[in-house]
Coordinates of C-alpha atoms in Angstrom, one line a residue:
Chain A
M1 CA -80.2 -70.8 -10.1
M2 CA -83.3 -70.3 -12.1
F3 CA -84.7 -73.8 -12.2
L4 CA -83.7 -75.0 -8.8
N5 CA -84.8 -71.8 -7.2
A6 CA -88.2 -72.4 -8.8
I7 CA -88.5 -75.3 -6.3
D8 CA -90.4 -74.1 -3.2
P9 CA -88.2 -74.8 -0.2
A10 CA -91.4 -76.1 1.6
V11 CA -91.5 -78.8 -1.0
L12 CA -88.0 -79.9 -0.1
D13 CA -88.9 -79.9 3.6
W14 CA -92.1 -81.9 3.1
S15 CA -90.5 -84.4 0.7
R16 CA -87.6 -85.0 3.2
A17 CA -90.3 -85.3 6.1
Q18 CA -92.3 -87.6 4.0
F19 CA -89.2 -89.9 3.4
A20 CA -88.1 -89.7 6.9
L21 CA -91.7 -90.7 8.1
T22 CA -91.8 -93.7 5.8
A23 CA -88.3 -94.9 6.4
G24 CA -88.7 -94.5 10.2
Y25 CA -92.0 -96.5 10.2
H26 CA -90.5 -99.1 7.7
W27 CA -87.7 -99.5 10.2
L28 CA -90.0 -100.4 13.0
F29 CA -90.9 -103.6 11.3
V30 CA -87.6 -104.6 9.6
P31 CA -85.3 -105.1 12.7
L32 CA -87.8 -107.2 14.4
T33 CA -88.1 -109.4 11.3
L34 CA -84.3 -109.8 11.2
G35 CA -83.9 -110.2 14.9
L36 CA -86.7 -112.7 15.6
S37 CA -85.7 -114.8 12.7
V38 CA -82.3 -115.5 14.4
V39 CA -83.8 -116.2 17.8
M40 CA -86.5 -118.6 16.5
A41 CA -84.1 -120.3 14.2
I42 CA -81.7 -121.0 17.2
M43 CA -84.7 -122.3 19.2
E44 CA -85.7 -124.7 16.4
T45 CA -82.1 -125.8 16.1
I46 CA -82.2 -126.8 19.8
Y47 CA -85.4 -128.7 19.1
Y48 CA -83.7 -130.3 16.0
R49 CA -80.7 -131.4 18.1
T50 CA -82.6 -132.4 21.2
G51 CA -85.9 -133.7 19.9
D52 CA -87.5 -132.0 22.9
E53 CA -91.1 -130.9 22.0
F54 CA -90.9 -128.0 24.5
W55 CA -88.4 -126.3 22.0
K56 CA -90.8 -127.1 19.1
T57 CA -93.7 -125.2 20.7
T58 CA -91.4 -122.3 21.9
A59 CA -90.0 -121.9 18.5
K60 CA -93.5 -122.0 17.0
F61 CA -94.7 -119.3 19.4
W62 CA -91.8 -116.9 18.4
Q63 CA -92.5 -117.8 14.8
K64 CA -96.1 -116.8 15.1
L65 CA -95.0 -113.4 16.4
F66 CA -92.4 -113.1 13.6
G67 CA -95.2 -113.9 11.1
I68 CA -97.4 -111.2 12.5
N69 CA -94.6 -108.5 12.3
F70 CA -93.6 -109.9 8.8
A71 CA -97.2 -109.6 7.4
I72 CA -97.8 -106.1 8.8
G73 CA -94.3 -104.8 7.6
V74 CA -94.0 -106.5 4.3
A75 CA -94.0 -104.2 1.3
T76 CA -93.9 -101.0 3.4
G77 CA -90.4 -100.4 1.9
L78 CA -91.9 -100.2 -1.5
I79 CA -93.4 -96.8 -0.6
L80 CA -90.0 -95.5 -0.5
E81 CA -89.4 -96.6 -4.0
F82 CA -92.6 -94.8 -5.1
Q83 CA -91.2 -91.6 -3.5
F84 CA -88.0 -92.0 -5.5
G85 CA -89.9 -91.8 -8.8
T86 CA -92.2 -89.0 -7.9
N87 CA -90.7 -86.8 -5.1
W88 CA -86.9 -87.4 -6.0
S89 CA -87.1 -87.8 -9.8
N90 CA -83.8 -85.9 -10.5
Y91 CA -82.0 -88.2 -7.9
S92 CA -83.6 -91.2 -9.4
W93 CA -82.4 -90.5 -12.9
F94 CA -78.9 -89.3 -11.6
V95 CA -78.1 -92.4 -9.7
G96 CA -78.8 -94.5 -12.8
D97 CA -78.3 -98.3 -12.4
I98 CA -76.1 -97.9 -9.3
F99 CA -79.2 -97.8 -7.1
G100 CA -81.4 -99.8 -9.4
A101 CA -79.0 -102.9 -9.6
P102 CA -79.0 -103.6 -5.8
L103 CA -82.5 -103.0 -5.4
A104 CA -83.4 -105.3 -8.4
I105 CA -81.2 -108.0 -6.9
E106 CA -82.9 -107.5 -3.5
G107 CA -86.4 -107.8 -5.2
I108 CA -85.6 -110.9 -7.2
L109 CA -83.1 -113.0 -5.2
A110 CA -83.7 -112.1 -1.6
F111 CA -87.4 -111.5 -1.5
F112 CA -88.3 -114.7 -3.4
M113 CA -85.9 -116.7 -1.3
E114 CA -87.5 -115.3 1.9
S115 CA -91.1 -115.7 0.5
T116 CA -90.6 -119.3 -0.7
F117 CA -89.0 -120.6 2.5
I118 CA -91.4 -118.7 4.9
A119 CA -94.2 -120.8 3.4
V120 CA -92.4 -124.0 4.2
M121 CA -91.7 -122.6 7.7
F122 CA -95.4 -121.9 8.5
F123 CA -97.1 -124.6 6.4
G124 CA -94.5 -127.4 6.7
W125 CA -94.6 -128.5 10.4
N126 CA -95.3 -132.2 10.3
K127 CA -95.4 -132.2 6.5
V128 CA -91.6 -131.9 5.7
S129 CA -88.8 -133.5 7.5
R130 CA -87.3 -131.8 10.6
G131 CA -84.1 -131.0 8.8
F132 CA -85.7 -129.4 5.8
H133 CA -87.9 -127.4 8.1
L134 CA -85.0 -126.1 10.0
A135 CA -83.2 -125.3 6.8
S136 CA -86.3 -123.4 5.7
T137 CA -86.4 -121.4 8.9
W138 CA -82.7 -120.4 8.7
L139 CA -83.2 -119.6 4.9
T140 CA -86.1 -117.3 5.7
G141 CA -83.9 -115.3 8.1
M142 CA -81.1 -115.4 5.5
G143 CA -83.5 -114.2 2.9
A144 CA -84.5 -111.2 5.0
T145 CA -80.8 -110.5 5.8
L146 CA -79.8 -110.6 2.2
S147 CA -82.6 -108.1 1.5
A148 CA -81.1 -105.9 4.1
W149 CA -77.6 -106.4 2.4
W150 CA -78.6 -104.9 -0.9
I151 CA -80.6 -102.1 0.6
L152 CA -77.6 -101.2 2.7
V153 CA -75.3 -101.4 -0.3
A154 CA -77.4 -98.8 -2.1
N155 CA -77.7 -96.6 1.1
S156 CA -73.9 -97.0 1.6
W157 CA -73.2 -95.9 -2.0
M158 CA -75.2 -92.7 -1.3
Q159 CA -72.9 -92.1 1.8
H160 CA -69.8 -92.9 0.0
P161 CA -70.2 -93.1 -3.8
I162 CA -67.7 -95.4 -5.5
G163 CA -67.4 -97.7 -8.4
M164 CA -69.2 -95.5 -10.9
D165 CA -68.6 -92.8 -13.4
F166 CA -70.9 -90.0 -14.2
N167 CA -71.9 -89.7 -17.9
P168 CA -72.7 -86.1 -18.8
D169 CA -74.5 -87.3 -22.0
T170 CA -77.0 -89.4 -20.1
V171 CA -76.9 -87.3 -17.0
R172 CA -76.6 -90.7 -15.2
N173 CA -74.1 -92.5 -13.1
E174 CA -72.9 -95.7 -14.8
M175 CA -71.5 -98.6 -12.9
M176 CA -67.8 -99.3 -13.5
D177 CA -67.0 -101.8 -10.7
F178 CA -69.9 -103.8 -9.3
F179 CA -67.7 -105.4 -6.5
A180 CA -66.6 -101.9 -5.4
V181 CA -70.2 -100.9 -5.0
A182 CA -71.3 -104.2 -3.3
F183 CA -68.4 -104.9 -1.1
Q184 CA -66.8 -101.5 -0.3
P185 CA -65.9 -101.5 3.5
F186 CA -68.5 -98.7 4.2
A187 CA -71.2 -101.1 3.0
V188 CA -69.7 -104.1 4.8
H189 CA -69.5 -102.4 8.1
K190 CA -72.8 -100.6 7.8
F191 CA -74.4 -104.0 6.9
F192 CA -73.0 -105.8 9.9
H193 CA -73.6 -102.9 12.3
T194 CA -77.3 -102.6 11.2
V195 CA -78.0 -106.3 11.1
S196 CA -76.4 -107.0 14.3
S197 CA -78.4 -104.1 16.0
A198 CA -81.6 -105.7 14.5
W199 CA -80.5 -109.0 16.2
L200 CA -80.2 -107.2 19.4
L201 CA -83.5 -105.7 18.9
G202 CA -85.1 -109.1 18.2
A203 CA -83.3 -110.6 21.2
V204 CA -84.5 -107.8 23.5
F205 CA -88.1 -108.2 22.0
V206 CA -88.0 -111.9 23.2
V207 CA -86.7 -111.0 26.6
G208 CA -89.3 -108.2 27.0
V209 CA -92.2 -110.5 26.2
S210 CA -90.7 -113.2 28.4
C211 CA -90.3 -110.8 31.2
W212 CA -93.9 -109.8 30.9
Y213 CA -94.9 -113.5 31.4
L214 CA -92.6 -113.9 34.3
L215 CA -94.1 -110.8 36.0
R216 CA -97.5 -112.5 35.7
N217 CA -96.2 -115.9 36.6
R218 CA -97.3 -117.4 33.3
N219 CA -95.6 -119.7 30.8
V220 CA -92.6 -119.6 33.2
K221 CA -90.5 -122.4 31.6
M222 CA -91.0 -121.0 28.1
A223 CA -90.2 -117.5 29.4
T224 CA -87.1 -118.6 31.4
Q225 CA -85.6 -120.6 28.6
S226 CA -86.4 -117.9 26.0
I227 CA -84.6 -115.3 28.2
K228 CA -81.6 -117.7 28.3
V229 CA -81.4 -118.1 24.5
A230 CA -82.2 -114.4 23.8
A231 CA -79.8 -112.9 26.4
I232 CA -76.9 -114.8 25.0
T233 CA -78.0 -113.8 21.3
G234 CA -78.4 -110.3 22.5
L235 CA -75.0 -110.1 24.2
I236 CA -73.2 -111.5 21.2
S237 CA -75.1 -109.0 19.0
T238 CA -74.2 -106.1 21.3
A239 CA -70.4 -107.0 21.0
I240 CA -70.7 -107.3 17.1
T241 CA -72.7 -103.9 17.0
A242 CA -70.1 -102.2 19.2
F243 CA -67.3 -103.5 17.0
T244 CA -68.9 -102.7 13.7
G245 CA -70.0 -99.3 15.0
D246 CA -66.4 -98.7 15.8
Q247 CA -65.4 -99.5 12.2
S248 CA -68.3 -97.4 10.9
G249 CA -67.0 -94.4 12.9
I250 CA -63.6 -94.8 11.2
D251 CA -65.5 -94.9 7.8
I252 CA -67.5 -91.8 8.7
A253 CA -64.3 -90.0 9.9
R254 CA -62.6 -90.6 6.6
H255 CA -65.6 -90.0 4.1
Q256 CA -68.0 -87.9 6.0
P257 CA -66.1 -85.8 8.4
M258 CA -68.9 -83.3 8.6
K259 CA -71.2 -86.0 10.0
L260 CA -68.7 -86.7 12.6
A261 CA -68.1 -83.1 13.5
A262 CA -71.9 -82.6 13.9
A263 CA -72.4 -85.8 15.8
E264 CA -69.8 -84.5 18.2
G265 CA -70.6 -80.8 18.0
L266 CA -67.0 -80.2 17.3
I267 CA -66.5 -76.7 16.0
D268 CA -62.7 -76.7 15.9
G269 CA -60.5 -79.6 15.1
S270 CA -57.6 -80.8 17.1
K271 CA -55.3 -83.8 17.9
Q272 CA -56.4 -85.8 21.0
A273 CA -59.9 -84.5 20.3
P274 CA -62.2 -85.0 23.3
F275 CA -65.4 -87.1 23.2
S276 CA -68.4 -85.2 24.4
I277 CA -70.6 -87.2 26.7
V278 CA -73.1 -84.5 27.2
P279 CA -72.4 -80.7 26.5
G280 CA -69.8 -79.5 29.0
V281 CA -68.7 -83.1 29.9
E282 CA -65.8 -84.4 27.8
V283 CA -63.3 -87.2 28.0
P284 CA -60.0 -86.0 26.6
G285 CA -58.5 -87.9 23.6
V286 CA -61.3 -90.4 23.2
L287 CA -62.8 -88.9 19.9
S288 CA -59.4 -89.1 18.3
I289 CA -59.1 -92.8 19.3
L290 CA -62.6 -93.5 18.1
A291 CA -62.2 -91.6 14.8
T292 CA -58.6 -92.5 13.9
H293 CA -57.6 -95.3 16.4
D294 CA -54.8 -93.1 17.4
L295 CA -54.7 -90.8 20.5
D296 CA -52.8 -88.2 18.5
G297 CA -55.2 -88.6 15.4
Y298 CA -56.4 -85.2 14.1
V299 CA -60.2 -84.8 14.0
P300 CA -61.5 -81.9 11.8
G301 CA -64.1 -79.7 13.3
I302 CA -66.8 -77.8 11.3
N303 CA -64.6 -74.7 10.9
C304 CA -61.7 -76.8 9.4
I305 CA -64.2 -78.5 7.0
L306 CA -65.7 -75.4 5.9
Y307 CA -63.0 -72.7 5.8
N308 CA -59.5 -73.8 6.8
G309 CA -58.9 -77.2 5.4
Y310 CA -57.0 -79.9 7.3
T311 CA -54.7 -82.9 7.0
D312 CA -56.3 -86.3 6.9
P313 CA -54.8 -89.4 8.7
N314 CA -53.1 -90.5 5.6
G315 CA -51.2 -87.1 5.4
N316 CA -53.2 -85.7 2.6
Q317 CA -54.2 -82.1 2.5
V318 CA -58.0 -81.8 2.4
E319 CA -59.3 -78.6 0.9
P320 CA -62.0 -76.5 2.7
A321 CA -65.6 -76.5 1.4
T322 CA -65.1 -73.0 0.1
A323 CA -62.5 -74.3 -2.4
K324 CA -64.7 -77.3 -3.2
M325 CA -67.6 -75.0 -3.9
E326 CA -65.5 -73.1 -6.4
K327 CA -64.6 -76.4 -8.2
G328 CA -68.2 -77.4 -8.0
K329 CA -69.3 -74.3 -9.8
M330 CA -66.8 -74.9 -12.4
A331 CA -68.0 -78.5 -12.8
L332 CA -71.5 -77.2 -13.2
A333 CA -70.6 -74.5 -15.7
A334 CA -68.5 -76.9 -17.7
F335 CA -71.5 -79.4 -17.6
K336 CA -73.9 -76.8 -18.9
E337 CA -71.5 -75.8 -21.6
Y338 CA -70.9 -79.3 -22.7
R339 CA -74.6 -79.9 -23.0
R340 CA -75.1 -76.7 -25.0
T341 CA -72.2 -77.3 -27.5
R342 CA -72.0 -81.0 -27.8
D343 CA -74.0 -81.1 -31.0
S344 CA -73.0 -77.9 -32.7
Q345 CA -69.5 -77.0 -31.6
P346 CA -67.4 -80.1 -31.0
E347 CA -64.1 -78.5 -30.1
K348 CA -65.8 -76.3 -27.5
A349 CA -67.7 -79.3 -26.2
Q350 CA -64.4 -81.3 -25.8
A351 CA -62.8 -78.4 -23.8
A352 CA -65.9 -78.2 -21.6
L353 CA -65.9 -81.9 -21.1
A354 CA -62.2 -81.9 -20.0
K355 CA -63.1 -79.1 -17.6
F356 CA -66.0 -81.1 -16.3
Q357 CA -63.9 -84.3 -15.8
E358 CA -61.3 -82.3 -13.9
N359 CA -63.8 -81.0 -11.4
K360 CA -66.6 -83.5 -11.4
A361 CA -65.7 -85.0 -8.0
Y362 CA -67.1 -81.7 -6.6
F363 CA -70.2 -81.5 -8.8
G364 CA -72.6 -81.2 -6.0
Y365 CA -70.8 -78.5 -4.4
G366 CA -71.9 -76.4 -7.3
Y367 CA -75.5 -76.3 -5.9
I368 CA -74.4 -75.0 -2.4
Q369 CA -75.1 -71.5 -1.9
K370 CA -73.0 -70.9 1.2
P371 CA -70.5 -73.0 3.2
E372 CA -72.8 -73.0 6.2
D373 CA -75.4 -74.8 4.1
L374 CA -73.1 -77.9 4.4
I375 CA -73.6 -78.2 8.2
P376 CA -76.2 -80.8 9.1
P377 CA -78.7 -80.1 12.0
I378 CA -76.3 -80.5 14.9
A379 CA -78.7 -81.1 17.7
L380 CA -80.5 -83.7 15.5
T381 CA -77.2 -85.6 15.0
Y382 CA -75.5 -85.0 18.3
W383 CA -78.3 -86.2 20.6
P384 CA -79.5 -89.4 18.8
F385 CA -75.9 -90.5 18.6
R386 CA -75.8 -90.4 22.5
I387 CA -79.2 -91.9 22.8
M388 CA -78.1 -94.8 20.6
V389 CA -74.9 -95.5 22.4
F390 CA -76.4 -94.9 25.9
S391 CA -79.3 -97.2 25.0
A392 CA -77.2 -99.9 23.7
G393 CA -75.0 -99.9 26.8
V394 CA -78.1 -100.1 29.1
L395 CA -79.4 -102.9 26.9
G396 CA -76.2 -104.8 27.2
L397 CA -76.1 -104.4 31.0
V398 CA -79.9 -105.6 31.4
L399 CA -79.2 -108.7 29.1
L400 CA -76.1 -109.5 31.1
L401 CA -78.0 -109.3 34.4
L402 CA -80.7 -111.4 33.0
W403 CA -78.4 -114.0 31.7
W404 CA -76.6 -114.1 35.1
F405 CA -79.6 -114.4 37.3
E406 CA -81.2 -117.0 34.9
R407 CA -78.1 -119.1 35.3
K408 CA -78.3 -118.7 39.1
G409 CA -82.0 -119.6 39.0
Q410 CA -82.9 -116.4 40.7
L411 CA -84.7 -114.6 37.8
L412 CA -88.0 -114.6 39.5
R413 CA -86.6 -113.0 42.7
H414 CA -85.6 -109.8 40.9
R415 CA -88.9 -108.3 39.8
W416 CA -87.2 -105.0 39.1
L417 CA -84.9 -106.7 36.5
L418 CA -88.0 -108.3 34.9
H419 CA -89.6 -104.7 34.6
A420 CA -86.3 -103.4 33.2
G421 CA -86.2 -106.3 30.7
M422 CA -89.8 -105.7 29.6
W423 CA -89.3 -101.9 29.1
S424 CA -86.0 -102.5 27.4
V425 CA -88.1 -103.2 24.2
L426 CA -88.9 -99.4 24.0
L427 CA -85.2 -98.6 24.5
A428 CA -84.2 -101.0 21.7
Y429 CA -86.5 -99.3 19.4
L430 CA -85.2 -95.9 20.4
A431 CA -81.7 -96.9 19.9
S432 CA -82.5 -98.4 16.5
Q433 CA -84.3 -95.4 15.2
S434 CA -81.7 -93.0 16.7
G435 CA -79.0 -94.9 14.7
W436 CA -80.8 -94.2 11.4
I437 CA -81.3 -90.5 12.5
V438 CA -77.5 -90.1 13.0
A439 CA -76.9 -91.8 9.7
E440 CA -79.4 -89.8 7.6
V441 CA -79.7 -86.4 9.2
G442 CA -75.8 -86.4 9.6
R443 CA -75.3 -86.5 5.9
Q444 CA -77.6 -83.6 5.0
P445 CA -77.5 -81.7 2.8
W446 CA -76.4 -84.6 0.6
A447 CA -78.6 -87.0 -1.1
I448 CA -75.3 -88.4 -2.5
Q449 CA -72.3 -87.4 -0.7
D450 CA -70.5 -84.6 -2.5
L451 CA -72.3 -85.3 -5.8
L452 CA -76.0 -84.2 -5.3
P453 CA -77.5 -82.3 -2.5
V454 CA -81.1 -82.7 -1.6
N455 CA -82.2 -79.3 -3.2
A456 CA -80.9 -80.6 -6.6
A457 CA -82.4 -84.0 -6.1
V458 CA -85.9 -83.2 -5.3
S459 CA -88.8 -83.0 -7.9
K460 CA -90.7 -79.8 -8.8
L461 CA -94.0 -80.7 -7.3
S462 CA -96.8 -78.6 -5.5
V463 CA -96.5 -78.3 -1.7
T464 CA -100.0 -79.5 -1.4
S465 CA -99.5 -82.8 -3.2
V466 CA -96.7 -83.7 -0.9
Q467 CA -98.4 -82.7 2.1
T468 CA -101.4 -84.7 1.0
T469 CA -99.2 -88.0 0.6
F470 CA -97.4 -87.1 3.8
F471 CA -100.6 -87.2 5.9
L472 CA -101.9 -90.3 3.8
F473 CA -98.7 -92.2 4.9
L474 CA -99.1 -90.9 8.4
I475 CA -102.5 -92.4 8.6
I476 CA -101.7 -95.7 6.8
F477 CA -98.5 -96.4 8.7
T478 CA -100.1 -95.5 12.1
A479 CA -103.0 -97.8 11.2
L480 CA -100.6 -100.6 10.4
L481 CA -98.7 -100.0 13.6
I482 CA -101.9 -100.1 15.6
A483 CA -102.9 -103.3 13.9
E484 CA -99.5 -104.9 14.6
I485 CA -99.6 -103.9 18.3
R486 CA -103.1 -105.2 18.7
I487 CA -102.5 -108.5 17.0
M488 CA -99.1 -109.0 18.6
T489 CA -100.4 -108.2 22.2
N490 CA -103.4 -110.5 21.7
A491 CA -101.2 -113.3 20.4
I492 CA -99.0 -112.8 23.5
R493 CA -101.8 -112.5 26.0
K494 CA -103.6 -115.5 24.8
H495 CA -100.5 -117.8 24.5
V496 CA -100.7 -120.7 26.9
Q497 CA -97.6 -123.1 26.5
E498 CA -98.7 -126.7 26.2
Chain B
M1 CA -92.6 -133.8 -12.4
T2 CA -96.3 -133.5 -12.4
A3 CA -96.6 -135.3 -9.2
S4 CA -94.1 -132.8 -7.6
I5 CA -96.2 -129.8 -8.8
R6 CA -99.4 -131.4 -7.6
N7 CA -97.7 -132.0 -4.2
A8 CA -96.5 -128.4 -4.1
I9 CA -100.0 -127.0 -4.9
R10 CA -101.6 -129.4 -2.3
F11 CA -99.0 -128.2 0.3
Y12 CA -100.0 -124.6 -0.3
V13 CA -103.7 -125.3 -0.5
E14 CA -103.6 -127.2 2.7
G15 CA -101.4 -124.7 4.4
F16 CA -103.8 -121.8 3.6
K17 CA -106.9 -123.9 4.6
S18 CA -105.5 -124.7 7.9
M19 CA -104.6 -121.1 8.7
T20 CA -106.2 -119.6 11.9
W21 CA -104.8 -116.1 12.8
G22 CA -103.1 -116.1 9.5
R23 CA -106.4 -115.3 7.7
T24 CA -106.5 -111.8 9.4
L25 CA -102.8 -111.3 8.4
W26 CA -103.5 -112.1 4.9
L27 CA -106.5 -109.8 4.8
I28 CA -104.2 -107.0 6.1
I29 CA -101.7 -107.8 3.5
L30 CA -104.2 -107.8 0.6
I31 CA -105.8 -104.5 1.9
K32 CA -102.3 -102.9 2.2
L33 CA -101.3 -104.0 -1.4
F34 CA -104.6 -102.7 -2.8
V35 CA -104.0 -99.3 -1.2
M36 CA -100.4 -99.2 -2.2
F37 CA -100.8 -100.3 -5.8
G38 CA -104.6 -99.7 -6.5
I39 CA -104.7 -96.1 -4.9
L40 CA -101.4 -94.6 -4.0
R41 CA -99.4 -95.6 -7.0
V42 CA -102.2 -94.8 -9.5
F43 CA -103.5 -91.6 -8.1
F44 CA -100.7 -90.1 -6.0
F45 CA -97.4 -91.6 -7.1
Q46 CA -97.1 -91.0 -10.9
P47 CA -93.4 -90.8 -12.0
T48 CA -92.5 -87.1 -12.4
L49 CA -90.2 -87.7 -15.4
K50 CA -92.3 -88.4 -18.5
G51 CA -91.7 -89.7 -22.0
S52 CA -88.7 -91.6 -23.6
P53 CA -85.4 -92.0 -22.0
E54 CA -84.1 -89.1 -24.0
D55 CA -87.0 -86.9 -22.8
K56 CA -86.3 -87.7 -19.2
Q57 CA -82.6 -87.2 -19.8
L58 CA -83.3 -83.8 -21.2
Q59 CA -85.7 -82.9 -18.3
V60 CA -83.1 -83.7 -15.6
A61 CA -80.3 -82.2 -17.7
T62 CA -82.4 -78.9 -17.9
E63 CA -83.0 -78.8 -14.2
L64 CA -79.4 -79.5 -13.2
A65 CA -77.6 -77.6 -15.7
N66 CA -79.3 -74.2 -15.7
P67 CA -78.1 -72.0 -12.9

């Protein structure tokens, strides 16, 4: 491939690393914004219902921490959009309005909603009615959540492209069904899984800070009551995260079987497939249940997907990747032929177009050199999945114990639990980041599943320019993170509940 | 109508004036936006595809269709 081979593989690696770095840092700020917005809104609701000033000052404290995180994190996601235009120009053009529409809605509707009501939330105490203030607090969180919705719709479309048609004349995907794009089950499950995991992280953050106060015997009432609210919020979020995670697992088994196989290190498929806890320790049948909700459900392994083919849960025969690659090459050749002849030889062009339409579902496979290139990095998919699930389990247990001992009035007696609650914050971030690593590393080599691999999506740039911006971002984001931690810890340290 | 607008402006002005720790955060936001849009966007993140939509289409098609 003359043109694509002209791309230095190092450019691809650095562009991917840069995107991963930016997305990873961005995702440090976002889940705390989403999570804290719920906890602080619940606390303000209690104030609204009871009129107790204690809850007002408590809600204001958590709003202050929310404000710090919001200010430091705001607009960090825009850098990802810079990268689309510069580092991933083929991709940006290829996705057309499919990606642009959700992002535009996110920018116009959700961001403005969020930024309008956040002003009322911070400036409006004692200036607007309690009801209006409470509504503003909830709407601030809702705006942030709606932002997340549209971003996750765009991301889900990349994982399971639907509701569009590729136009070989414009070389763009054109939206045919907005509702299919916006409300496909893949997006719905991903949204609820991601957002509920962010609520969990926010709840754990509140618990962690509160435990820090209790370990120092400071702000005891505020800390204890905050733990009570956050533990319940966190436990409910854990349950939603687990349920939606299960649904997402089914989606992945259906639409991204290679990701599932990599996340399980499953080389050969089988019925009653075992779930690997760690290498060498397996629970029989559990993977089949998780992937198909059926103990006898067949889960394809890497070899089936690449070389042998398999029968999916609906009884359809799925071709191996080797056959898809053949069709992909035919689609690519037909695309080229159509582009070459469309102005000069209409009959040849029509024949090429028909051939292209016949095989376009496999277009991306035309860029795959060998079947093994379709295997994502297994260790980087397998281990983060386990870290995510294990961490979520530990977080659920810690929250349950904190809730239980708070109810019994014995929280201060169990200092080990307070330490566990405090350190859980790190575990929540680890789980949150791991989830995205599974989602994004697991779908490699695809930028858009089956349609465009990353080697075709990337721009032809010099390695030095991508390296330069990589390190620039590393410095900027690290500086922002340090600023966040310093300002946040100062605010926590200095807080004295009235 | 005018009174409403005046009230809204006063609401924001008083809000900004009464900020304490918020001033530092606004400073960080402004520096960040300047770095992003005044430096990174201008000097490091120029769109790779240039020209009219037809030119861009041709550039991408050439890259994708020429094995």
